[in-house]
Amino acid sequence: MNDRGARGASPTINDVARLAGVSKKTVSRVINRSPLLNDATRERIEAVIAELGYVPNRQARSLALRRNFVLGLIYDNPNAQMVLNFQQGVLDTIKDTEFALVIHPVDRRSPTLFEDIRRFVEQQRHYGVMILPPLSEDDQFADLFRELGCNYVRMGSAELDEPAHLVQSNDRQAVREAIDYLVAQGHRRIGLIAGPSGFRSAHERRQGWIDSLVAHGLPHDETMVAEGNYTFETGQSAGEALLGRGEPFTAIFASNDVMAAGAIHAAHHRGLDVPKDISIVGFDDTVIAATIWPPLTTVRWPIRTMAQSAARKLIHPETAGKEQALFPAELILRASTEPPETER
Amino acid sequence: MNDRGARGASPTINDVARLAGVSKKTVSRVINRSPLLNDATRERIEAVIAELGYVPNRQARSLALRRNFVLGLIYDNPNAQMVLNFQQGVLDTIKDTEFALVIHPVDRRSPTLFEDIRRFVEQQRHYGVMILPPLSEDDQFADLFRELGCNYVRMGSAELDEPAHLVQSNDRQAVREAIDYLVAQGHRRIGLIAGPSGFRSAHERRQGWIDSLVAHGLPHDETMVAEGNYTFETGQSAGEALLGRGEPFTAIFASNDVMAAGAIHAAHHRGLDVPKDISIVGFDDTVIAATIWPPLTTVRWPIRTMAQSAARKLIHPETAGKEQALFPAELILRASTEPPETER
DNA sequence: TTGTAAGCGTTATCAA
DNA sequence: TTGATAACGCTTACAA
């Protein structure tokens, strides 16, 4: 019936069945590692599979099983290294499985954003999707996934959802520890370059800064804060603003690495030496942190580990609730911080 | 027959056909925009589709059409921004089509690399795959794709393949122009931090450096070259090496941005000011270039445009040979270069 | 332990 | 311009 020639079509389960002299169901059992199978039969079929170079057809399998072994990744993130690390982590988990990763970068300013995402999920019929901040912070997308019957995991810096649908970093605690470290070094006046107010992570990081200052009885008010939107340029202008305000700071915490890099520029521009005249701390530990001068003290986020976990939660929904949901960050010390002059 | 209830299963072509009182083939014609269709019928069916929220099943479609509307992207690249830009470019092209992008980062040092890629292509049965440098420079992968009957496009810095299977940058010419610029500014002794010898791009960039120096009758020999492997650390040590050698350079060209950043560190380390004492030029125009201090003069590669074209070549193989294959780079001037002291 | 028949949701063929 | 029927390559139920 199926008379494949040398026309390049790849062998199917029927070819294997015919050559091995068994039914296709039996071949199917081999593919799916069914336990009830005569060893001799299995070996014979495996030999034919190897000889033919047979690879089961994913589309057909998906159709018959009524599920698609594809994970989706949705993001709109200015931080390339973060996104790539996340992709890498997902791949770590799905390596040697039949899963594939389909990516879907979007533009969060697009008026059709919501419909874009809906179409993506409807069309691909993923096994599950992962969504990165800041999009992940918006409940309407989670609602959408639920409405479409699509499993999902959100990455975020707060308890956005149940553990089965969340991989969370503790930004607030991590920043608090970073500021604690500056205080321990003798810093007393520590400025904040905050992230954009729409971002949950920006809020959490600001809270961490406040937590530490309050705990140490140090001042914190709006004059010590300048807001940026996670880009280099806004970090620079926020830095300029802070450095131009009244009583000088001995340290500045920037809510991400790129803004910290901008703040360093601003300091240089004013003839200040980092860290001699002012210490600067970032957040993310992107490649920039180790690349700029001076190398940046920053908070490292275990993104890849979080991504591995996110993928596992989607692949094994039955145990997803029991997997870790909180992933602590750690402070990476580099040359952009040192005790203030008064302490040296 | 198909008695879908509220159990969450999505509507199929049969549901649409039944409700519209037509055969499923007719519905199929609507989906596929067949021209031979009564307008009234079409409208009636479209109404039912909208009402039901029917979305055709990709797996079933793929199976029936015997092709998978998925593009694959294979890479092992240390440059996150480059990879993300490429992904973005591909998405630009496949947006509003039925295509999806599946990514496959690999480890080029893995002993199973070749088999990994073979498995990926065999299992996914892509419409076509794109492969990024340095992997794209290796003919054995192109041979593999051909053997597997999988269309492909290679991204590279040299004429690696026919136009239908290539998006090429002119690294050699671009570097030549960058060095020409330095010479025009008055530089006469220009060092090179070369890329790793296994990389075609490294070779091309080195040739561009030679081309320019030869054209201007300036010296170029092995003592003016230090090799790195495209990482920050090796850029730094290559920079140290050059700066420690005999007659001082007034400019250095580094074969990528991260190595240029490393060279700037090395210069700072020796108490040299960039660009006053030494000019430094990079390649890539990654985010780092605008972020480091001083901002880096560098060669910008039109990666996103190349990616858009690569995806188009895969989607329209019939016209792929006629699409542009060469994408010129441009020199971006920033603060890391200025005329040497003797010219000021 | 293995096979038969039916079905997954779509498209192609060919006839009406 | 439409429809009946048979694929596409696999899995599940059920039977043997």
XYZ file of C-alpha atoms (C1' of nucleotides) in Angstrom:
720
model
C 0.000 0.000 0.000
C 2.617 2.475 1.150
C 5.182 1.936 -1.548
C 7.895 4.376 -0.587
C 10.624 4.684 -3.130
C 13.728 6.800 -3.199
C 11.647 9.938 -3.423
C 12.972 11.167 -0.095
C 9.818 10.644 1.933
C 10.814 9.428 5.356
C 9.814 5.988 6.594
C 6.602 5.665 8.608
C 5.384 3.320 11.233
C 3.824 1.246 8.451
C 7.169 0.691 6.778
C 8.647 -0.478 10.031
C 5.677 -2.759 10.703
C 5.813 -4.317 7.271
C 9.566 -4.947 7.350
C 9.419 -6.366 10.842
C 6.379 -8.459 10.008
C 4.266 -7.076 12.851
C 1.286 -4.754 13.169
C 1.810 -1.033 13.548
C 0.367 -1.181 17.010
C 3.284 -3.331 18.043
C 5.734 -0.833 16.604
C 3.856 1.856 18.473
C 4.435 -0.128 21.654
C 8.146 -0.102 21.011
C 8.168 3.645 20.462
C 6.221 4.225 23.635
C 8.231 1.733 25.671
C 5.244 -0.370 26.563
C 6.233 -2.981 29.165
C 4.073 -5.768 27.755
C 6.198 -6.744 24.803
C 8.195 -9.796 23.992
C 11.899 -8.988 24.164
C 12.605 -10.759 20.934
C 9.901 -8.810 19.106
C 11.158 -5.550 20.547
C 14.699 -6.219 19.451
C 13.646 -7.179 15.968
C 11.616 -4.015 15.610
C 14.364 -1.880 17.045
C 16.732 -3.307 14.472
C 14.361 -2.372 11.667
C 13.910 1.112 13.131
C 17.665 1.612 13.224
C 18.117 0.239 9.732
C 15.434 2.462 8.267
C 16.419 5.494 10.317
C 12.797 5.761 11.326
C 11.782 8.735 13.468
C 8.169 8.975 14.662
C 6.229 11.863 13.189
C 5.538 14.501 15.836
C 2.538 15.977 14.067
C 0.796 12.628 13.811
C 1.622 11.797 17.392
C 0.376 15.165 18.597
C -2.823 14.698 16.682
C -3.536 11.227 17.994
C -2.601 12.125 21.560
C -4.474 15.387 21.369
C -1.620 17.344 22.862
C 1.260 19.255 21.467
C 4.706 18.723 22.928
C 5.665 22.333 22.628
C 6.376 24.918 25.295
C 5.810 28.586 24.519
C 7.829 31.498 25.842
C 6.280 34.954 25.831
C 8.271 38.050 26.690
C 8.927 41.670 26.052
C 12.100 42.299 27.863
C 14.818 44.820 27.225
C 17.361 42.569 28.892
C 18.805 40.251 26.264
C 21.014 38.289 28.580
C 18.118 37.567 30.892
C 15.922 36.304 28.097
C 18.701 34.161 26.657
C 19.518 32.697 30.047
C 15.895 31.836 30.487
C 15.732 30.172 27.081
C 18.855 28.248 27.949
C 17.340 27.049 31.220
C 14.212 25.813 29.466
C 16.366 23.962 26.974
C 18.310 22.352 29.824
C 15.072 20.798 31.000
C 13.614 19.718 27.671
C 16.866 18.346 26.307
C 16.481 14.619 25.582
C 12.707 14.888 25.770
C 10.313 15.237 22.886
C 9.496 18.812 23.837
C 10.391 21.856 21.783
C 10.508 25.531 22.689
C 8.640 28.089 20.599
C 9.388 31.717 21.367
C 7.128 34.688 21.048
C 8.655 38.102 21.693
C 5.998 40.795 21.768
C 5.823 44.547 22.022
C 4.088 45.547 25.205
C 3.206 48.944 23.767
C 1.380 47.377 20.867
C -2.366 48.069 20.920
C -2.947 44.511 19.735
C -0.756 42.915 22.411
C -3.562 41.019 24.072
C -4.926 39.682 20.812
C -1.420 38.792 19.641
C -0.913 36.617 22.672
C -4.352 35.073 22.392
C -3.731 34.136 18.770
C -0.328 32.709 19.603
C -1.748 30.438 22.275
C -4.830 29.446 20.291
C -2.860 28.558 17.208
C 0.049 26.735 18.762
C -1.970 24.799 21.359
C 1.071 24.553 23.580
C 1.558 22.023 26.275
C 2.101 25.119 28.382
C 3.471 28.652 28.193
C 5.935 30.652 30.245
C 5.667 34.389 30.531
C 8.398 36.756 31.693
C 8.234 40.067 33.535
C 6.909 42.653 33.153
C 4.115 40.941 31.185
C 3.924 38.182 33.771
C 2.884 40.697 36.405
C -0.355 41.421 34.609
C -3.156 39.107 35.774
C -5.132 39.515 32.581
C -2.700 37.245 30.741
C -2.955 34.543 33.366
C -6.727 34.828 33.083
C -6.426 34.483 29.337
C -4.353 31.309 29.589
C -6.865 29.813 31.976
C -9.729 30.755 29.694
C -7.967 29.067 26.791
C -7.238 25.991 28.868
C -3.511 26.473 28.499
C -1.233 25.650 31.406
C 1.190 28.447 32.303
C 4.022 29.542 34.562
C 4.738 33.159 35.403
C 8.167 34.446 36.323
C 8.082 37.287 38.764
C 9.490 39.130 41.704
C 6.451 38.711 43.917
C 3.913 36.066 44.838
C 1.878 36.557 41.708
C 0.194 33.157 41.610
C 0.045 29.676 43.117
C 3.335 27.739 43.264
C 2.282 25.560 40.328
C 2.148 28.644 38.131
C 5.057 30.641 39.489
C 8.795 30.913 39.686
C 9.569 33.790 41.975
C 12.677 35.705 42.901
C 12.955 37.507 46.223
C 14.000 40.889 44.901
C 12.909 42.703 47.997
C 14.993 40.594 50.356
C 17.946 40.593 47.967
C 18.022 44.363 47.687
C 17.651 44.662 51.408
C 20.760 42.547 51.826
C 22.634 44.616 49.271
C 21.806 47.807 51.148
C 22.648 46.128 54.456
C 26.057 45.433 52.977
C 26.567 49.086 52.043
C 25.527 50.155 55.530
C 27.935 47.648 57.043
C 30.668 49.240 54.954
C 29.867 52.569 56.598
C 27.562 54.193 54.047
C 24.846 56.345 55.573
C 23.405 58.229 52.638
C 22.356 55.793 49.947
C 20.364 56.923 46.913
C 17.996 54.867 44.830
C 17.550 54.758 41.092
C 14.151 53.143 40.914
C 12.624 51.198 38.015
C 9.504 52.307 36.171
C 6.463 52.512 38.399
C 4.453 50.040 36.312
C 6.857 47.213 37.109
C 6.348 44.971 40.061
C 10.077 44.304 40.240
C 10.676 48.052 40.503
C 8.285 48.212 43.433
C 9.867 45.227 45.191
C 13.382 46.576 44.789
C 12.362 49.935 46.130
C 10.761 48.254 49.139
C 13.978 46.368 49.813
C 15.873 49.638 49.849
C 13.351 51.111 52.275
C 13.362 47.992 54.487
C 17.087 48.205 55.027
C 17.226 51.931 55.645
C 14.347 51.743 58.098
C 15.955 48.833 59.907
C 19.129 50.847 60.363
C 17.366 54.044 61.311
C 18.673 55.815 58.230
C 16.835 58.447 56.219
C 14.845 57.619 53.121
C 12.629 60.053 51.333
C 11.592 61.012 47.834
C 14.542 63.370 47.386
C 16.795 60.312 47.576
C 15.024 58.584 44.718
C 15.147 59.122 40.968
C 13.158 56.996 38.584
C 14.376 55.415 35.356
C 12.837 52.876 33.019
C 15.531 50.203 33.052
C 17.480 51.706 30.157
C 20.991 53.062 30.061
C 19.939 56.600 29.187
C 17.418 56.907 31.988
C 19.973 55.478 34.406
C 22.336 58.206 33.340
C 19.843 61.020 33.767
C 18.596 59.619 37.066
C 22.221 59.489 38.176
C 22.745 63.105 37.111
C 19.641 64.112 39.028
C 20.706 62.396 42.246
C 24.267 63.674 42.092
C 23.025 67.201 41.599
C 20.798 67.168 44.676
C 21.881 68.789 47.963
C 23.819 66.666 50.390
C 25.980 64.223 48.418
C 25.427 60.458 48.427
C 28.242 58.050 49.196
C 26.418 55.195 47.493
C 23.662 54.610 44.950
C 21.642 51.489 44.351
C 20.336 51.187 40.808
C 17.431 48.816 40.173
C 19.187 47.112 37.296
C 22.650 46.811 35.777
C 22.131 48.981 32.731
C 20.894 51.856 34.851
C 23.873 51.317 37.157
C 26.091 51.616 34.090
C 24.312 54.869 33.256
C 24.861 56.129 36.777
C 28.568 55.364 36.496
C 28.693 57.468 33.356
C 26.952 60.270 35.187
C 29.471 60.067 38.026
C 32.400 60.153 35.607
C 30.787 63.079 33.897
C 30.836 65.012 37.156
C 34.461 64.071 37.708
C 33.646 61.598 40.462
C 35.579 58.394 40.844
C 33.726 55.118 41.318
C 34.082 53.675 43.909
C 36.371 56.183 45.672
C 33.903 59.040 45.665
C 30.756 57.041 45.273
C 29.839 53.350 45.415
C 27.350 51.974 42.923
C 25.377 48.718 43.075
C 23.297 47.159 40.306
C 20.828 44.321 39.912
C 20.728 41.358 37.488
C 24.387 40.429 37.067
C 24.144 40.659 33.326
C 27.265 40.439 31.227
C 27.474 44.216 31.470
C 28.198 43.997 35.168
C 31.519 42.281 34.602
C 32.281 44.317 31.511
C 31.972 47.934 32.578
C 34.631 49.854 34.435
C 34.749 49.457 37.334
C 33.219 45.961 37.482
C 29.852 46.223 39.133
C 28.775 44.933 42.501
C 25.337 43.562 41.765
C 22.592 41.139 42.734
C 22.621 37.881 40.820
C 19.305 36.396 39.913
C 19.243 32.600 39.377
C 17.389 32.949 36.106
C 18.553 29.772 34.482
C 17.559 27.694 37.486
C 14.185 29.392 37.557
C 13.683 28.623 33.889
C 14.578 24.972 34.403
C 11.993 24.802 37.129
C 9.372 26.633 35.078
C 9.729 24.127 32.257
C 9.534 21.212 34.693
C 6.342 22.602 36.164
C 4.753 22.677 32.744
C 5.932 19.217 31.757
C 4.876 17.656 35.049
C 1.772 19.562 36.116
C 0.913 16.811 38.589
C 3.878 17.685 40.795
C 4.193 21.343 39.852
C 2.640 22.504 43.100
C 5.334 20.779 45.107
C 8.284 22.226 43.216
C 10.136 25.130 44.719
C 8.601 28.461 43.776
C 11.012 30.893 45.436
C 14.547 31.313 44.166
C 16.853 33.418 46.313
C 19.224 35.913 44.738
C 22.773 36.539 45.917
C 24.997 39.600 46.158
C 28.040 39.541 43.876
C 30.834 41.753 45.149
C 32.971 43.569 42.601
C 34.995 46.767 42.449
C 32.233 49.374 42.212
C 31.756 49.471 45.968
C 34.038 50.290 48.866
C 33.688 51.969 52.257
C 33.081 55.725 52.092
C 36.019 58.101 52.587
C 35.041 58.753 56.192
C 35.617 55.088 57.011
C 38.967 54.681 55.296
C -21.034 12.087 15.863
C -18.735 14.640 17.358
C -20.874 15.698 20.282
C -18.714 18.345 21.918
C -20.001 19.530 25.217
C -18.629 22.055 27.660
C -15.667 19.819 28.406
C -13.252 22.362 27.037
C -12.347 20.582 23.814
C -12.036 23.180 21.108
C -14.323 23.177 18.088
C -13.185 21.346 14.979
C -13.828 21.712 11.325
C -16.654 19.180 11.731
C -18.468 21.397 14.213
C -18.230 24.306 11.845
C -19.415 22.198 8.912
C -22.388 20.809 10.830
C -23.520 24.204 12.119
C -23.109 25.823 8.729
C -24.807 22.938 6.999
C -21.933 22.304 4.577
C -19.271 19.667 4.126
C -15.949 20.000 5.877
C -14.199 20.363 2.566
C -16.103 23.571 2.031
C -15.020 24.856 5.406
C -11.501 23.886 4.487
C -11.857 26.010 1.375
C -12.759 28.988 3.503
C -9.753 28.460 5.728
C -7.473 28.176 2.747
C -9.020 31.105 0.888
C -9.940 29.036 -2.106
C -11.162 31.346 -4.908
C -13.882 29.006 -6.131
C -16.426 29.589 -3.436
C -19.809 31.213 -3.412
C -19.629 34.485 -1.499
C -22.786 33.738 0.406
C -21.483 30.337 1.507
C -18.210 31.868 2.559
C -19.874 34.521 4.658
C -22.153 32.029 6.348
C -19.222 29.822 7.244
C -17.139 32.738 8.414
C -19.946 33.734 10.736
C -20.048 30.255 12.245
C -16.255 30.255 12.619
C -16.384 33.559 14.476
C -19.269 32.432 16.655
C -17.570 29.198 17.630
C -14.139 30.752 17.987
C -12.856 28.021 15.737
C -9.112 27.892 15.094
C -7.760 25.255 12.680
C -5.586 22.617 14.287
C -1.958 23.031 13.220
C -1.008 19.434 13.908
C -3.770 18.071 11.724
C -2.973 20.562 9.007
C 0.707 19.720 9.131
C -0.089 16.054 8.916
C -2.407 16.365 5.952
C -0.150 18.779 4.090
C 2.924 16.786 4.962
C 4.856 19.825 6.026
C 5.457 21.545 9.288
C 5.102 25.308 9.479
C 7.978 25.700 11.868
C 11.343 27.365 11.391
C 14.288 26.194 13.461
C 17.119 28.346 14.756
C 20.382 26.688 15.697
C 23.185 28.569 17.413
C 25.949 28.523 19.918
C 26.815 32.114 20.310
C 28.289 33.974 23.222
C 26.663 37.182 22.046
C 23.218 37.419 23.596
C 22.189 40.616 21.907
C 23.089 39.241 18.509
C 21.059 36.094 19.022
C 18.073 38.027 20.344
C 18.201 40.486 17.479
C 18.234 37.602 15.082
C 15.253 35.976 16.783
C 13.459 39.293 16.629
C 14.144 39.611 12.911
C 12.762 36.155 12.226
C 9.650 37.011 14.207
C 9.235 40.207 12.172
C 8.934 38.053 9.085
C 6.706 35.286 10.413
C 4.350 37.614 12.255
C 0.835 37.254 10.858
C 1.741 34.009 9.154
C 1.119 30.518 10.409
C 4.828 29.937 11.016
C 6.407 29.483 14.414
C 10.029 29.712 15.523
C 11.617 26.864 17.463
C 15.023 27.566 18.939
C 17.844 25.181 19.570
C 20.880 26.542 21.381
C 23.706 24.011 21.388
C 27.141 23.656 22.892
C 29.755 23.564 20.174
C 32.223 21.831 22.463
C 29.827 18.978 23.080
C 31.048 15.662 21.672
C 27.478 14.891 20.616
C 26.940 18.220 18.842
C 26.483 16.709 15.413
C 24.063 14.068 16.632
C 22.172 16.678 18.686
C 21.562 18.747 15.600
C 20.653 15.726 13.518
C 18.068 14.634 16.100
C 16.646 18.139 16.340
C 16.103 18.358 12.596
C 14.833 14.798 12.225
C 12.319 15.136 15.022
C 10.960 18.589 14.309
C 10.767 18.206 10.522
C 11.092 21.941 10.106
C 10.029 23.870 7.102
C 13.613 25.083 7.217
C 16.399 25.882 9.664
C 18.688 28.847 10.185
C 22.135 28.425 11.604
C 24.297 31.178 13.101
C 28.066 31.605 13.202
C 30.365 30.059 14.107
C 28.423 26.827 13.519
C 27.197 28.111 10.170
C 30.770 28.233 8.893
C 31.110 24.482 9.112
C 30.065 22.782 5.882
C 29.284 19.499 7.578
C 26.065 20.948 8.994
C 24.927 22.209 5.614
C 25.661 18.741 4.260
C 23.598 17.261 7.059
C 20.597 19.463 6.300
C 20.791 18.535 2.659
C 21.036 14.852 3.526
C 17.942 15.166 5.712
C 16.070 17.047 3.031
C 15.728 20.113 5.225
C 15.974 23.543 3.675
C 18.446 25.857 5.426
C 19.984 29.317 5.522
C 23.419 30.028 6.923
C 24.412 33.361 8.395
C 28.030 34.202 7.876
C 30.754 36.675 7.158
C 31.888 35.103 3.906
C 30.395 33.525 0.804
C 29.717 30.209 2.487
C 26.968 29.004 0.185
C 24.619 29.894 -2.665
C 22.468 33.007 -2.212
C 19.387 30.866 -1.508
C 21.111 29.447 1.561
C 23.015 32.462 2.797
C 22.752 35.819 4.485
C 26.193 37.341 4.478
C 27.804 40.334 6.095
C 30.851 41.980 4.587
C 33.069 41.957 7.633
C 36.238 42.328 5.655
C 35.126 45.450 3.856
C 33.580 46.907 7.013
C 36.756 46.487 9.024
C 38.760 47.918 6.193
C 36.613 51.038 6.311
C 36.975 51.267 10.078
C 40.764 51.138 9.783
C 40.659 53.614 6.887
C 38.859 55.960 9.238
C 41.545 55.610 11.906
C 44.220 56.274 9.306
C 42.343 59.343 8.101
C 42.365 60.587 11.677
C 46.147 60.365 11.638
C 46.788 56.973 13.253
C 49.792 55.143 11.866
C 50.357 52.304 14.297
C 47.170 50.324 14.694
C 47.099 47.043 16.593
C 44.689 44.154 16.107
C 42.990 41.988 18.661
C 42.015 39.079 16.457
C 39.243 36.557 17.037
C 39.850 32.832 17.506
C 41.526 31.226 14.519
C 38.729 28.683 14.005
C 36.214 31.434 13.188
C 35.650 32.597 9.688
C 34.585 36.010 10.964
C 37.903 36.314 12.789
C 39.718 35.608 9.565
C 37.653 38.116 7.569
C 38.111 40.867 10.105
C 41.833 40.304 10.206
C 41.961 40.510 6.426
C 40.101 43.806 6.500
C 42.711 45.174 8.883
C 45.498 44.002 6.584
C 43.746 45.348 3.467
C 43.597 48.831 4.870
C 47.127 48.916 6.211
C 48.523 47.578 2.953
C 46.529 50.131 0.954
C 48.024 52.929 3.030
C 51.528 51.538 3.010
C 51.495 51.058 6.766
C 53.189 48.245 8.663
C 51.362 45.108 9.686
C 53.032 42.089 11.157
C 52.450 39.424 13.771
C 53.870 41.577 16.566
C 50.929 43.915 16.032
C 48.375 41.154 16.557
C 47.133 39.423 19.695
C 44.505 36.742 19.564
C 41.460 36.417 21.826
C 38.426 34.178 21.677
C 35.669 36.790 21.644
C 35.373 36.971 25.441
C 35.968 39.869 27.762
C 38.833 38.195 29.583
C 40.769 37.323 26.459
C 40.223 40.844 25.152
C 41.745 42.150 28.325
C 44.816 39.916 28.175
C 45.265 40.539 24.461
C 45.105 44.244 25.236
C 47.724 43.849 27.976
C 49.941 41.961 25.564
C 49.733 44.602 22.834
C 50.228 47.518 25.199
C 53.287 45.858 26.651
C 55.005 45.394 23.289
C 57.743 47.754 22.066
C 56.668 50.807 20.130
C 53.301 51.985 21.461
C 50.100 51.853 19.444
C 47.886 54.906 19.033
C 44.876 52.756 18.140
C 43.660 49.196 18.490
C 40.953 47.418 16.549
C 39.289 44.610 18.486
C 37.385 42.000 16.501
C 34.297 42.301 18.682
C 32.807 44.619 21.280
C 33.412 42.510 24.363
C 37.082 42.188 23.536
C 37.192 45.934 22.922
C 35.726 46.392 26.408
C 38.471 44.130 27.737
C 41.088 46.189 25.925
C 39.719 49.366 27.486
C 40.124 47.758 30.899
C 43.686 46.870 30.020
C 44.382 50.444 28.964
C 42.907 51.840 32.175
C 44.969 49.359 34.083
C 48.134 50.775 32.557
C 47.010 54.293 33.361
C 46.197 55.128 29.770
C 43.251 57.296 28.868
C 40.874 56.195 26.112
C 40.725 57.891 23.639
C 43.370 60.524 24.549
C 46.271 58.085 24.761
C 44.810 55.321 22.667
C 41.783 54.917 20.417
C 39.825 51.675 20.487
C 37.358 50.325 17.944
C 35.075 47.318 18.330
C 32.779 45.242 16.154
C 29.089 44.255 16.539
C 27.512 47.328 18.105
C 26.066 45.294 20.916
C 24.439 47.047 23.845
C 27.830 47.004 25.523
C 29.203 49.441 22.970
C 26.918 52.219 24.126
C 27.191 51.212 27.756
C 30.893 51.132 28.502
C 33.006 54.155 29.244
C 33.933 55.695 26.922
C 31.188 54.751 24.465
C 32.689 52.569 21.791
C 33.240 53.350 18.149
C 32.233 50.125 16.471
C 30.966 48.413 13.344
C 27.222 47.823 13.273
C 26.007 44.646 11.724
C 22.458 44.675 10.299
C 21.555 41.464 12.077
C 17.830 41.990 12.309
C 17.544 42.736 8.616
C 19.602 39.667 7.822
C 17.332 37.545 9.990
C 14.222 38.886 8.284
C 15.729 37.935 4.969
C 16.823 34.507 6.199
C 13.270 33.696 7.299
C 11.861 34.927 3.989
C 14.261 32.708 2.083
C 13.019 29.689 3.979
C 9.355 30.541 3.618
C 9.656 31.311 -0.104
C 12.311 28.929 -1.400
C 11.156 29.571 -4.954
C 12.456 33.154 -4.857
C 15.182 32.673 -2.262
C 17.934 32.748 -4.854
C 16.906 36.216 -5.975
C 16.839 37.785 -2.531
C 19.754 39.890 -1.438
C 22.500 37.800 0.163
C 25.000 40.501 1.141
C 24.238 42.960 3.914
C 26.711 45.804 4.364
C 27.808 46.897 7.813
C 28.345 50.505 8.859
C 30.783 52.290 11.138
C 29.232 53.860 14.237
C 31.308 56.724 15.606
C 31.429 57.201 19.361
C 33.842 58.595 21.912
C 36.456 55.833 22.055
C 38.321 57.204 19.051
C 39.998 60.516 18.305
C 43.050 61.676 16.372
C 46.374 60.718 17.976
C 48.252 63.282 20.063
C 50.605 64.107 17.200
C 47.644 65.312 15.142
C 46.028 67.473 17.769
C 1.757 -10.727 24.086
C -0.161 -9.121 19.733
C -3.593 -7.495 16.248
C -7.970 -5.136 14.336
C -10.730 -1.298 13.728
C -11.751 3.260 14.571
C -10.488 7.893 15.247
C -7.516 12.388 15.921
C -8.554 17.109 12.474
C -7.164 18.336 8.456
C -6.475 18.257 2.995
C -6.507 15.939 -1.876
C -8.876 13.532 -5.397
C -12.358 13.137 -8.154
C -17.008 13.100 -9.125
C -21.484 15.537 -9.093
C -19.401 25.651 -6.781
C -19.830 21.753 -3.644
C -19.390 17.028 -1.490
C -18.082 11.939 -0.560
C -14.271 9.338 0.338
C -9.774 8.317 1.195
C -5.618 9.614 2.850
C -1.758 11.730 6.408
C 0.961 8.779 10.625
C -0.010 7.885 14.807
C -2.746 6.072 19.332
C -6.621 3.989 21.931
C -10.195 0.424 22.742
C -11.113 -3.771 22.509
C -10.506 -8.466 20.955
C -7.917 -12.533 20.245
